Short mmCIF file of C-alpha atoms and ligand atoms in Angstrom, two decimals:
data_model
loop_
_atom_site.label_atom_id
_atom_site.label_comp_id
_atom_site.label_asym_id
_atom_site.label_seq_id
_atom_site.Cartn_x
_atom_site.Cartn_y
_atom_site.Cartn_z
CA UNK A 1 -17.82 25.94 -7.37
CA UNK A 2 -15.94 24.65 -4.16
CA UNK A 3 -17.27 21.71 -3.83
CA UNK A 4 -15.70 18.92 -5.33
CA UNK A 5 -18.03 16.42 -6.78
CA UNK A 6 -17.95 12.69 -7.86
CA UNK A 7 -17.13 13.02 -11.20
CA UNK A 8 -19.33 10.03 -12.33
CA UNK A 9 -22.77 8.36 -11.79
CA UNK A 10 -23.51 5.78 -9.77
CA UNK A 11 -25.11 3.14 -12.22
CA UNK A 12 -24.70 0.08 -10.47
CA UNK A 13 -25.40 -0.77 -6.45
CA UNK A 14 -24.12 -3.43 -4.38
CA UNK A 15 -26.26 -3.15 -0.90
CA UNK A 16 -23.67 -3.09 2.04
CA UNK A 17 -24.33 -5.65 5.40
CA UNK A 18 -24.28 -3.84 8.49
CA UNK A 19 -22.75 -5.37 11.28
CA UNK A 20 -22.93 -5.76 14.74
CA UNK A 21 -19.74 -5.47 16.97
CA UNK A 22 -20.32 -8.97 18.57
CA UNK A 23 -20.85 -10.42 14.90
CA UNK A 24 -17.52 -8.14 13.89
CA UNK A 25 -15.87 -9.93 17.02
CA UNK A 26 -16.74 -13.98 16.09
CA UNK A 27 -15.85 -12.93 12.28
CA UNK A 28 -12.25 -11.98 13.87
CA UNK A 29 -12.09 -15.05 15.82
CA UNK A 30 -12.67 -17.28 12.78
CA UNK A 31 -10.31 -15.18 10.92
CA UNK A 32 -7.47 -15.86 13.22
CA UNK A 33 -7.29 -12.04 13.50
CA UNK A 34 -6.25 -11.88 9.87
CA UNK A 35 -8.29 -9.27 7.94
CA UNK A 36 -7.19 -11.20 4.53
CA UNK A 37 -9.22 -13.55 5.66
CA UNK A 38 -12.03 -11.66 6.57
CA UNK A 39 -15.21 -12.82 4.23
CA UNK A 40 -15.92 -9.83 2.00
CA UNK A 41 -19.56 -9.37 3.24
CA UNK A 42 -18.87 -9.14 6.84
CA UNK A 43 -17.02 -5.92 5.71
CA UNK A 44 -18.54 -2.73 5.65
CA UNK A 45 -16.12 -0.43 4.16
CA UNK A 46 -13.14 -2.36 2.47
CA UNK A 47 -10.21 0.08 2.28
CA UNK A 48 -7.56 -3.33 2.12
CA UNK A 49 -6.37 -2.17 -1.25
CA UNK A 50 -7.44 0.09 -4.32
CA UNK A 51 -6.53 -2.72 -6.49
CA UNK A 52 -8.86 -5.19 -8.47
CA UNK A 53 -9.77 -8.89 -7.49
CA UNK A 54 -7.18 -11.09 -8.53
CA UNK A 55 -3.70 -12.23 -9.04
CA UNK A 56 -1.28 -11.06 -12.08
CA UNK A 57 1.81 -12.73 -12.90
CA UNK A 58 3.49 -10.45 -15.06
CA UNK A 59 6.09 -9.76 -12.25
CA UNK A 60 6.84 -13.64 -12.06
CA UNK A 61 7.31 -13.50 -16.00
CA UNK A 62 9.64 -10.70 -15.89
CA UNK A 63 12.08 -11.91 -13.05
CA UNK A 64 12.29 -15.56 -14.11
CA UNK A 65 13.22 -14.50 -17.79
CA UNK A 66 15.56 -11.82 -16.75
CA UNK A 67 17.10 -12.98 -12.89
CA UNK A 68 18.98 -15.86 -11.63
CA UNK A 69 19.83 -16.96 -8.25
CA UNK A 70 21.94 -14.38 -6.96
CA UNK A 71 21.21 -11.69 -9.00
CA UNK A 72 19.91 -8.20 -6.72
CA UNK A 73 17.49 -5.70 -8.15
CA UNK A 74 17.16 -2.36 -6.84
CA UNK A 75 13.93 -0.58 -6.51
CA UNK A 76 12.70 2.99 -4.69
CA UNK A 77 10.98 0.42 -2.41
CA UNK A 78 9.77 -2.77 -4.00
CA UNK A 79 6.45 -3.67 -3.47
CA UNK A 80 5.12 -6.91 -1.13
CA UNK A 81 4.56 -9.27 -3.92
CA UNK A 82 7.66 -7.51 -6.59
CA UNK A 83 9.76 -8.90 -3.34
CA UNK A 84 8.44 -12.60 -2.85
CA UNK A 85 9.14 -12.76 -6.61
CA UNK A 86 12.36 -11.89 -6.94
CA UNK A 87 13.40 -13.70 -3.87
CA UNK A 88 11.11 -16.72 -4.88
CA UNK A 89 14.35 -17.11 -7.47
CA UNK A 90 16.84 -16.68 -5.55
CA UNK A 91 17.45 -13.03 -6.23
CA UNK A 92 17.63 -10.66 -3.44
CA UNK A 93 15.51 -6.97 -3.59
CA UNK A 94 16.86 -4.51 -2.64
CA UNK A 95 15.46 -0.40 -1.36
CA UNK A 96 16.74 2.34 -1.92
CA UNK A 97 14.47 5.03 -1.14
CA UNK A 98 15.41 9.07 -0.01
CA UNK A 99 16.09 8.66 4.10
CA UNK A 100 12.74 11.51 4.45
CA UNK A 101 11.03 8.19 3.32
CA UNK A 102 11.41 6.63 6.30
CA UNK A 103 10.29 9.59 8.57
CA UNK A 104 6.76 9.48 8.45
CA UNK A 105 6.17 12.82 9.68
CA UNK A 106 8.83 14.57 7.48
CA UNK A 107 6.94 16.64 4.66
CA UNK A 108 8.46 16.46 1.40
CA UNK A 109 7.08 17.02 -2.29
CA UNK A 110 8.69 13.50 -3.57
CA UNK A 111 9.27 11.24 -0.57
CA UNK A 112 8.90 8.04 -3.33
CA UNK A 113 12.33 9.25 -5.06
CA UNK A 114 15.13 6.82 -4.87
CA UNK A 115 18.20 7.68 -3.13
CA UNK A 116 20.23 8.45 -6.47
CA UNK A 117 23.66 8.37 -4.63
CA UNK A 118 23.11 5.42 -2.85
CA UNK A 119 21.86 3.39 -6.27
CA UNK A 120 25.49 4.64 -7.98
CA UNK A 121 27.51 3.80 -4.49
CA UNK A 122 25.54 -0.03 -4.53
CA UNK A 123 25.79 -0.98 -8.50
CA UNK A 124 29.72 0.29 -7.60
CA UNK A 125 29.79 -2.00 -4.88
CA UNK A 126 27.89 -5.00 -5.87
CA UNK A 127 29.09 -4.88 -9.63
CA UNK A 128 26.64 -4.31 -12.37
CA UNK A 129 27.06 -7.76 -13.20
CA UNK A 130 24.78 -9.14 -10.93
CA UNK A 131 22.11 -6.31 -11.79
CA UNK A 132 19.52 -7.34 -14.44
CA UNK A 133 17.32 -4.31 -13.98
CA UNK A 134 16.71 -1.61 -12.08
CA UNK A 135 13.47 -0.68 -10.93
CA UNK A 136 11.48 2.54 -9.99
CA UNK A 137 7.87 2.19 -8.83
CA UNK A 138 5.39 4.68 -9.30
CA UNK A 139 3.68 6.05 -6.97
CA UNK A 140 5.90 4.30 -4.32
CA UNK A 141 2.86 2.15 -2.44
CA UNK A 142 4.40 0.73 1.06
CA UNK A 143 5.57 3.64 2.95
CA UNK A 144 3.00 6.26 2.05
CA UNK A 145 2.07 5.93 -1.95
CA UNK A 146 4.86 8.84 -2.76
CA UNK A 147 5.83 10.31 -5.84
CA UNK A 148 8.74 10.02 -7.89
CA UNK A 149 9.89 13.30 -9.46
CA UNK A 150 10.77 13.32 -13.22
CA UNK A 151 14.39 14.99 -12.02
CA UNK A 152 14.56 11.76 -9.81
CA UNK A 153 13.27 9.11 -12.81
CA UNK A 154 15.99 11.06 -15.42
CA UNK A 155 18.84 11.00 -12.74
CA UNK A 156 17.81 7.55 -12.23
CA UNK A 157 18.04 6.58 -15.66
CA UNK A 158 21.40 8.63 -16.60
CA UNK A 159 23.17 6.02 -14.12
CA UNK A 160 21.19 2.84 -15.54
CA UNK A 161 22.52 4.32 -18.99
CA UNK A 162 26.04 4.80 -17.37
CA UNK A 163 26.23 1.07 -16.49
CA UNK A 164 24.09 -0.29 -19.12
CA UNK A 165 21.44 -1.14 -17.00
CA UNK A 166 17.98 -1.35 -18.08
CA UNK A 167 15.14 0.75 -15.96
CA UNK A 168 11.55 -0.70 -15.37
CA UNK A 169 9.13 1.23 -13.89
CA UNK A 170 6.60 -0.97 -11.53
CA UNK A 171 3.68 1.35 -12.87
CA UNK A 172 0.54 0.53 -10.97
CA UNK A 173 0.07 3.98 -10.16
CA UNK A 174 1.58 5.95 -13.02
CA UNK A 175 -1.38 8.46 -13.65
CA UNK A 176 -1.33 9.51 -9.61
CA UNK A 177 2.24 9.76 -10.16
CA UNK A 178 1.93 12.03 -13.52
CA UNK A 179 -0.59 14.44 -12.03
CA UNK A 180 1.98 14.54 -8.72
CA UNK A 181 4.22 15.79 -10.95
CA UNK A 182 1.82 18.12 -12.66
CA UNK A 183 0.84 19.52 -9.01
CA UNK A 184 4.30 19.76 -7.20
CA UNK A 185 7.37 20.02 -9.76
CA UNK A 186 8.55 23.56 -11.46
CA UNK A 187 8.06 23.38 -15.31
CA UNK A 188 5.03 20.80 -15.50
CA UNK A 189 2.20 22.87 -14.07
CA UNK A 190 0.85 23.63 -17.68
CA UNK A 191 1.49 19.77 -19.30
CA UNK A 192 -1.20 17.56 -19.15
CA UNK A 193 -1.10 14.50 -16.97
CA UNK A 194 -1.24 12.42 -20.69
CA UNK A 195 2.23 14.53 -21.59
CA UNK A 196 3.64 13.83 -18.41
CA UNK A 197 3.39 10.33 -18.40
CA UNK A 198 4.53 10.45 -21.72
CA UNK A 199 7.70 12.05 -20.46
CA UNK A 200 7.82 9.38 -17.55
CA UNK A 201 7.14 6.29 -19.95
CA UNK A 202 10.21 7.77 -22.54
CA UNK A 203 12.90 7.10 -19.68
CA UNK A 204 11.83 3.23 -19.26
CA UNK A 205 13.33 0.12 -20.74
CA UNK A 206 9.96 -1.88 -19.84
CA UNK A 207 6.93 -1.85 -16.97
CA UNK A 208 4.92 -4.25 -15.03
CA UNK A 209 1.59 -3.00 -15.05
CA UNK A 210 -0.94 -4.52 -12.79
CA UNK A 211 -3.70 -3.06 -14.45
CA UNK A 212 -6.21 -3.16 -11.66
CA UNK A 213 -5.12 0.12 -9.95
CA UNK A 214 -3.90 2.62 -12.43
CA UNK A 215 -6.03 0.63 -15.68
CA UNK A 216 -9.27 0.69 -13.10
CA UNK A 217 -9.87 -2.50 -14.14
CA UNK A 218 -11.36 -5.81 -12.07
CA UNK A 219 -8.58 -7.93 -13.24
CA UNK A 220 -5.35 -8.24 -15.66
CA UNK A 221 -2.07 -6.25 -16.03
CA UNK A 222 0.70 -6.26 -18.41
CA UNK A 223 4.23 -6.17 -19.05
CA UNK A 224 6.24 -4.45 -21.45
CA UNK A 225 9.80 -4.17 -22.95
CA UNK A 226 11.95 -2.36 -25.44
CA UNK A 227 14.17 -5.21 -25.99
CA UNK A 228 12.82 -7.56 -28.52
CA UNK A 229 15.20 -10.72 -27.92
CA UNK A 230 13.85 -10.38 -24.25
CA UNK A 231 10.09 -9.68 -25.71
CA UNK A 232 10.48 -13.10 -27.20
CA UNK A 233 11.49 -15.26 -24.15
CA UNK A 234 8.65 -13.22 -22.17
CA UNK A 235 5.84 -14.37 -24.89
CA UNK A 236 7.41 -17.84 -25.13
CA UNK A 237 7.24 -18.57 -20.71
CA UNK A 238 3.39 -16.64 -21.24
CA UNK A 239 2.17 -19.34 -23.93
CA UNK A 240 3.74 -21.91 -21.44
CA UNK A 241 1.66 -20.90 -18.41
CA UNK A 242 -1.11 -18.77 -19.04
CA UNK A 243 -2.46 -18.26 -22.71
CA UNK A 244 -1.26 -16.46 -25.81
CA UNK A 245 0.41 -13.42 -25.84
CA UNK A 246 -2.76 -10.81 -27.30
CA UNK A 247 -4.29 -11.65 -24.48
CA UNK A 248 -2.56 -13.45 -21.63
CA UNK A 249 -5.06 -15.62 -20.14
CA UNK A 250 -7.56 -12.48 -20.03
CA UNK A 251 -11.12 -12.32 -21.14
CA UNK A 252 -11.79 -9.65 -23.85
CA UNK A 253 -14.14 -7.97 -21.70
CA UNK A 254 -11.52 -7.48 -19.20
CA UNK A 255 -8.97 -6.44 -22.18
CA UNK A 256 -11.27 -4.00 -23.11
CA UNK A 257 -11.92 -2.52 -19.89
CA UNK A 258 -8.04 -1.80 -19.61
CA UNK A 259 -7.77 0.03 -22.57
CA UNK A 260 -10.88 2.16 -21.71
CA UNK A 261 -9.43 2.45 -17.77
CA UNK A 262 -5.77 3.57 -19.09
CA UNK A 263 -7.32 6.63 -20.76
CA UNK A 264 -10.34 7.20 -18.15
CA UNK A 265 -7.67 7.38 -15.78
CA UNK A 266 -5.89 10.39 -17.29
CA UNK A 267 -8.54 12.69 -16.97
CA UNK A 268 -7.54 15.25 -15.07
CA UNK A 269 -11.49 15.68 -13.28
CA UNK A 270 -11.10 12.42 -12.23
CA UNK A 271 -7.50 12.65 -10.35
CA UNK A 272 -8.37 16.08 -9.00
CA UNK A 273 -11.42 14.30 -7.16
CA UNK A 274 -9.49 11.18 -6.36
CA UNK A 275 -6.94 13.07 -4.40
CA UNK A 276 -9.00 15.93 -2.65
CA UNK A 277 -10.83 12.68 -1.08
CA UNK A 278 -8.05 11.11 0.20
CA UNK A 279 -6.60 14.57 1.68
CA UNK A 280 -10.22 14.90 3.03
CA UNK A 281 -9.63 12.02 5.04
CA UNK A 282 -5.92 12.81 5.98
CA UNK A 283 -7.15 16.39 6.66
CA UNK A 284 -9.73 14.67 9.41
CA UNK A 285 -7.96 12.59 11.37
CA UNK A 286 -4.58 14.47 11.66
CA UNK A 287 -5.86 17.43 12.56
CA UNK A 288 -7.29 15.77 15.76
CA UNK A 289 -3.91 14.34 16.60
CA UNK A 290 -4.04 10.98 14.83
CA UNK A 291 -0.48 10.44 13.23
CA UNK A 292 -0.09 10.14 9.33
CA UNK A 293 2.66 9.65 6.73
CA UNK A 294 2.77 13.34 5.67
CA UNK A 295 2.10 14.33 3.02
CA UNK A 296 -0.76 12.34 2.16
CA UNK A 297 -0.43 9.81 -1.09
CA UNK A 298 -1.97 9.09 -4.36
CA UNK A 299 -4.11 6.18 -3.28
CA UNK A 300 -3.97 6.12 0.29
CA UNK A 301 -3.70 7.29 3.73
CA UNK A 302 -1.31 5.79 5.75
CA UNK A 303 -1.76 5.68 9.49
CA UNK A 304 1.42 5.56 11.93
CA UNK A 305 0.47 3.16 13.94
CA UNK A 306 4.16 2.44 15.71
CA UNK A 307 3.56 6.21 16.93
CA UNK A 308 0.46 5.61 17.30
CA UNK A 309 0.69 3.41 20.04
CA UNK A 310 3.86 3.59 21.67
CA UNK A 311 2.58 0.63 24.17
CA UNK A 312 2.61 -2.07 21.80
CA UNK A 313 6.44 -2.65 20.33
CA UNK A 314 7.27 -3.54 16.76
CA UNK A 315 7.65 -7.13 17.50
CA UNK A 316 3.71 -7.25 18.70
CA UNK A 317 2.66 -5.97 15.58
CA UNK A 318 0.74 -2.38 16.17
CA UNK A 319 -0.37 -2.83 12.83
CA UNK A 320 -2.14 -5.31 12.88
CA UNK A 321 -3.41 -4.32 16.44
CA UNK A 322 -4.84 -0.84 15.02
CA UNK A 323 -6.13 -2.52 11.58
CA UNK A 324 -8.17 -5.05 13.78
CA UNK A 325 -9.41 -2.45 16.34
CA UNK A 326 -10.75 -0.45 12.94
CA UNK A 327 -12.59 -3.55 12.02
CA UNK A 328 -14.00 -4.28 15.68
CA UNK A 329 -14.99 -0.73 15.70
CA UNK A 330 -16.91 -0.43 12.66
CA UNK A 331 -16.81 -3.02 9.91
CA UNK A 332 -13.48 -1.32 8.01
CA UNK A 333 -10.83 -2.97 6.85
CA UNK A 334 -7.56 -2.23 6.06
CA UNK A 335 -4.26 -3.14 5.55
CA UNK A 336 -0.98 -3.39 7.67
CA UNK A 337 2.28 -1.95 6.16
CA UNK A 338 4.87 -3.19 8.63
CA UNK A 339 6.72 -5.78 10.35
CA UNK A 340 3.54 -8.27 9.95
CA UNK A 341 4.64 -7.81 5.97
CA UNK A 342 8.07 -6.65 6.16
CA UNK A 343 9.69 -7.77 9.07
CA UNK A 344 13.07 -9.71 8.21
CA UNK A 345 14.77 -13.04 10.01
CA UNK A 346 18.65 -12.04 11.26
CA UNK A 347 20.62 -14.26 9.47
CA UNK A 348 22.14 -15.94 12.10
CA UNK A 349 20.29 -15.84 15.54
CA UNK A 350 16.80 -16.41 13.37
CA UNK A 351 14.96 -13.81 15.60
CA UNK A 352 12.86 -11.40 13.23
CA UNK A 353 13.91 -7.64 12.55
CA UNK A 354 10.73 -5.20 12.52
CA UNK A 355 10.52 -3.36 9.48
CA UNK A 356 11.27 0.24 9.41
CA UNK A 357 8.21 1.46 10.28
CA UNK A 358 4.62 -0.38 11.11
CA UNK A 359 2.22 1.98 9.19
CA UNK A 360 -2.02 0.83 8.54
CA UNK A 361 -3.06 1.62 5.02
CA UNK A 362 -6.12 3.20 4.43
CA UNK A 363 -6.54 2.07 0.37
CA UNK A 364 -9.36 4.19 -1.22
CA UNK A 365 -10.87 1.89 -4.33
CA UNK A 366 -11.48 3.95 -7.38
CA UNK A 367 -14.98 5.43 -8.00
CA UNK A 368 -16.38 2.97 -5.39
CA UNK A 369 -17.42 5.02 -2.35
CA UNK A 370 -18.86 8.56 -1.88
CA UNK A 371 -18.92 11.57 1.14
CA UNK A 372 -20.94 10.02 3.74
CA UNK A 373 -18.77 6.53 3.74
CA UNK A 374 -15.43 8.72 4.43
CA UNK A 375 -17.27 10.33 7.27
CA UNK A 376 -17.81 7.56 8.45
CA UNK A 377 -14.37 6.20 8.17
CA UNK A 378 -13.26 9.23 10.25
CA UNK A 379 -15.44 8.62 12.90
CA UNK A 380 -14.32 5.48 13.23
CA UNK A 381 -10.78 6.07 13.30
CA UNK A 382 -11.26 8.95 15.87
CA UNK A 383 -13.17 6.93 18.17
CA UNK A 384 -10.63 4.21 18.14
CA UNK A 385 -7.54 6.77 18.81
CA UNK A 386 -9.87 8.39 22.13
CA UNK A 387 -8.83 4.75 23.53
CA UNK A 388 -5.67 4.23 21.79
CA UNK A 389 -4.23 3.48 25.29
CA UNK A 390 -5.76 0.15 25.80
CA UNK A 391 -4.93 -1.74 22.82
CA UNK A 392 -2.69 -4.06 23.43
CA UNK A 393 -0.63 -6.52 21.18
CA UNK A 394 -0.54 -9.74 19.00
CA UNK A 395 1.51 -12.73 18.44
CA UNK A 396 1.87 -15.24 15.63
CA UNK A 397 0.92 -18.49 16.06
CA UNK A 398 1.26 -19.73 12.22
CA UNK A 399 2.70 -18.52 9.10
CA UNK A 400 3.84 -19.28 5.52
CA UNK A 401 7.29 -19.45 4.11
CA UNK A 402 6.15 -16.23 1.61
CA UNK A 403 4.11 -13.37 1.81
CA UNK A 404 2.69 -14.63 5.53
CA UNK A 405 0.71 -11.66 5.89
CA UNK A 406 -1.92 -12.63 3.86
CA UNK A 407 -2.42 -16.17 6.03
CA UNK A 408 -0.91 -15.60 8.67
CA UNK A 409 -2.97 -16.88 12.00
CA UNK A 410 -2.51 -14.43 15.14
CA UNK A 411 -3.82 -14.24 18.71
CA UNK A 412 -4.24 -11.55 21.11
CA UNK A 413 -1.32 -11.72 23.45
CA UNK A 414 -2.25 -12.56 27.04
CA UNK A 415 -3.04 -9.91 29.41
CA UNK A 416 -5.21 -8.06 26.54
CA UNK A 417 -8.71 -7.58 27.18
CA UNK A 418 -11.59 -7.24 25.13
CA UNK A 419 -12.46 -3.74 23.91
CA UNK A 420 -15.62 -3.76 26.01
CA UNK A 421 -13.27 -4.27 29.22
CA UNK A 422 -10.89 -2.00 27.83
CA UNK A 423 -13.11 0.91 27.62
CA UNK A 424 -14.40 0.11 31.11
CA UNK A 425 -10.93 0.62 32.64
CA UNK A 426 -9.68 3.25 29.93
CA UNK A 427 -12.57 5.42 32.04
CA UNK A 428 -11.10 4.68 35.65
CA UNK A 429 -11.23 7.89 37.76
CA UNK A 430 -10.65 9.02 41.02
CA UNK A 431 -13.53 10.25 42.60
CA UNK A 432 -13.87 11.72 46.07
CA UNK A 433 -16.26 10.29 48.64
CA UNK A 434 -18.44 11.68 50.57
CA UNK A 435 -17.74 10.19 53.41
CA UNK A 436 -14.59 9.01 53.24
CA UNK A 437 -10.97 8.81 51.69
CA UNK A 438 -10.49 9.56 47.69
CA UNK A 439 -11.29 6.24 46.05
CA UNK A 440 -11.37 4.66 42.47
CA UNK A 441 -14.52 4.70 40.69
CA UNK A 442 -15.14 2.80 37.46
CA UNK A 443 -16.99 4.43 35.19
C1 LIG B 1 3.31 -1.02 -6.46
C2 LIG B 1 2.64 -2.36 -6.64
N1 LIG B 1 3.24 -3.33 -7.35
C3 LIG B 1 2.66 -4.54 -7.53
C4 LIG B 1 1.43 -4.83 -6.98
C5 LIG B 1 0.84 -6.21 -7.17
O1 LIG B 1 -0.21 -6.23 -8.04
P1 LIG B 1 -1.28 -7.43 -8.02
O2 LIG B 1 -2.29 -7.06 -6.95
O3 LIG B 1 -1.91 -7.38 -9.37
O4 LIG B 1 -0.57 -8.69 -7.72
C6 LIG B 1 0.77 -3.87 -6.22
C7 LIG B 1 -0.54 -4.14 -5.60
O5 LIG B 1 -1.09 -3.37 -4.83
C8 LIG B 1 1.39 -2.59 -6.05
O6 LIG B 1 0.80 -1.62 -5.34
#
């Protein structure tokens, strides 16, 4: 058969509240034009993240035990909240990912590897002293959700081992990552994705594992390490702040569901339908000119938006501007992967640096929606590129000290109309008159 099915049943419904665009527009307004702050029911499709409901700490657990101010991990590209932690210490994070990662249209089998040169030319540089860990995270979520290759993880670890540096995977999406490997690298075609990660897992020193992607779980993660001194402070800071070490603050239902999710999550059924629905989607909307992080990732399709719409420059947030215009247009919301999260403050002048690249993040959560709500997600986004012209930009008017995109308050700059308006003009044309000179019609 060709057709690739949803390898599961639907057993339990949640009815979904359809919106109006005016109703979408007020529920922006009282959002500040922060989708975080969206109410869940005014959302129709919710592609802000594959992950599960709530917080998990194990990142916090692992940095305070093992960094101190001044200390600098290096990662492939650490992750939003793997960054606020470390520098919540005083530690600085550091990326290191391949240069293709940062060309979004650039094809390339394992665009999540770490620059392997680059890590030995910075522990030379900074002294290995003042590295506690290095880290790896798999699938590599904020430019793309790109694979690591196992040639990339075991070149990564012979310099750790050189330097006597310990490696810790950030493993949130370690199955995606395993069946990448299966798909794309010589040698692993005929391994199954359970061997693979096997393979990936015997290169570690330790993991954070928030278990609410790759453990398809609503809640809880983990953390692991091979060093038992280390083990020992970890459990001892857990008892102190959130419950004994068996369970960590978890209910056993939500222990239970973990274990059951890490194995569900290796069937290979499963990941080959995970992924042909997220290149479904990519497929879609590239094909009619919308521009994507190529290839398409594990968990996610990533939207260009900085390409996207030239118009609107870094430092008015295109981001943010598409990922709003998706939820005006039809109830979806997503995520913005850009200088709203990643932009930096020069160190002396103050003014902010954009981030690399300003990407939109189309999350797909796991075994939650079916054919007919990925149409619909394609209209959308189509619709919204046909008048990509007459978006216009935002500006922040407050923010947090850490992780400001999820409070963050903006407004539409001044100058921007509302989409109505903007459709009217997007469809200005010159007409000839009948009885006179050529003159501009509105349409
Ligand atoms: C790579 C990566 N690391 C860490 C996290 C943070 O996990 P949590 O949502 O449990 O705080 C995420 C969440 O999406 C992630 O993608």
């Amino acid at each position: 058969m060709k057709t690739i099915i949803e390898p599961f049943r639907v057993k339990v419904v949640e009815p979904i509240k359809m919106t109006t665009r005016d109703e979408r527009e007020s529920y922006l307004q009282d959002a500040a034009y922060n989708l975080f702050l969206l109410k869940a029911e005014n959302v129709i499709i919710d592609l802000l993240t594959d992950s599960g409901t709530a917080a998990m700490t194990a990142e916090r657990i692992l940095f305070s035990v093992m960094c101190k101010k001044g200390s600098i991990v290096p990662n492939n590209t650490n992750f939003d909240t793997t960054r606020a932690n470390i520098e919540y210490i005083g530690a600085e994070a550091v990326d290191l990912p391949i240069p293709e990662f940062y060309q979004p249209a650039v094809d390339h089998p394992f665009k999540g590897n770490m620059d392997t040169e680059a890590l030995e030319r910075f522990i030379k540089r900074v002294g290995p002293e003042r590295i506690p860990l290095v880290m790896v995270t798999v699938t590599n979520n904020s430019g793309g959700g790109q694979p690591v290759s196992m040639a990339n993880i075991r070149e990564v670890k012979r310099i750790c081992s050189g330097y006597g540096l310990p490696l810790y995977f950030d493993a949130c999406r370690f199955a995606e990552n395993a069946y990448f490997i299966k798909l794309r690298e010589a040698g692993y075609a005929n391994k199954s994705v359970k061997e693979i990660a096997r393979e990936m897992f015997s290169y570690a020193d330790g993991c954070t594992m928030s278990a609410k992607k790759d453990g398809l779980a609503n809640i809880g993660g983990f953390l692991c390490t091979n060093d038992d001194q280390l083990a020992q402070q970890e459990k001892d800071l857990l008892i102190l702040t959130e419950g004994f070490p068996t369970y960590g603050g978890l209910a056993g239902r939500d222990l239970e569901a973990i274990a059951v999710g890490l194995e569900e999550v290796l069937h290979e059924d499963y990941l080959q339908y995970r992924f042909a629905s997220i290149n479904y989607l990519g497929e879609h909307i590239s094909r009619a000119g919308v521009p994507i992080v190529q290839p398409p990732g594990g968990h996610a399709i990533y939207i260009d938006a900085r390409a996207m719409l030239p118009q609107i420059p870094p430092n008015q947030y295109p981001g943010q501007a598409l990922a709003i215009e998706l939820y005006r247009e039809a109830g979806i919301r997503s995520c913005e992967i850009g200088s709203v999260m990643h932009a930096e403050k020069h160190s002396e002048s103050g003014e902010e640096i954009p981030a690399a690249m300003d990407l939109v993040r189309l999350a797909i959560p796991h075994r939650v929606y079916t054919q007919s709500h990925i149409d619909y997600v394609v209209e959308a986004i189509l619709k919204v590129h046909e008048r990509r012209a007459a978006l216009g930009g935002y500006r922040i008017i407050s923010q947090p000290k850490f992780l400001r995109h999820f409070t963050a308050e903006f407004e539409p700059l001044e100058g921007q109309l509302g989409s109505e308006e903007q459709l009217w003009i997007t469809n200005t044309v010159t007409l000839p008159r009948s009885n006179g000179p050529e003159s501009v019609v509105e349409i």
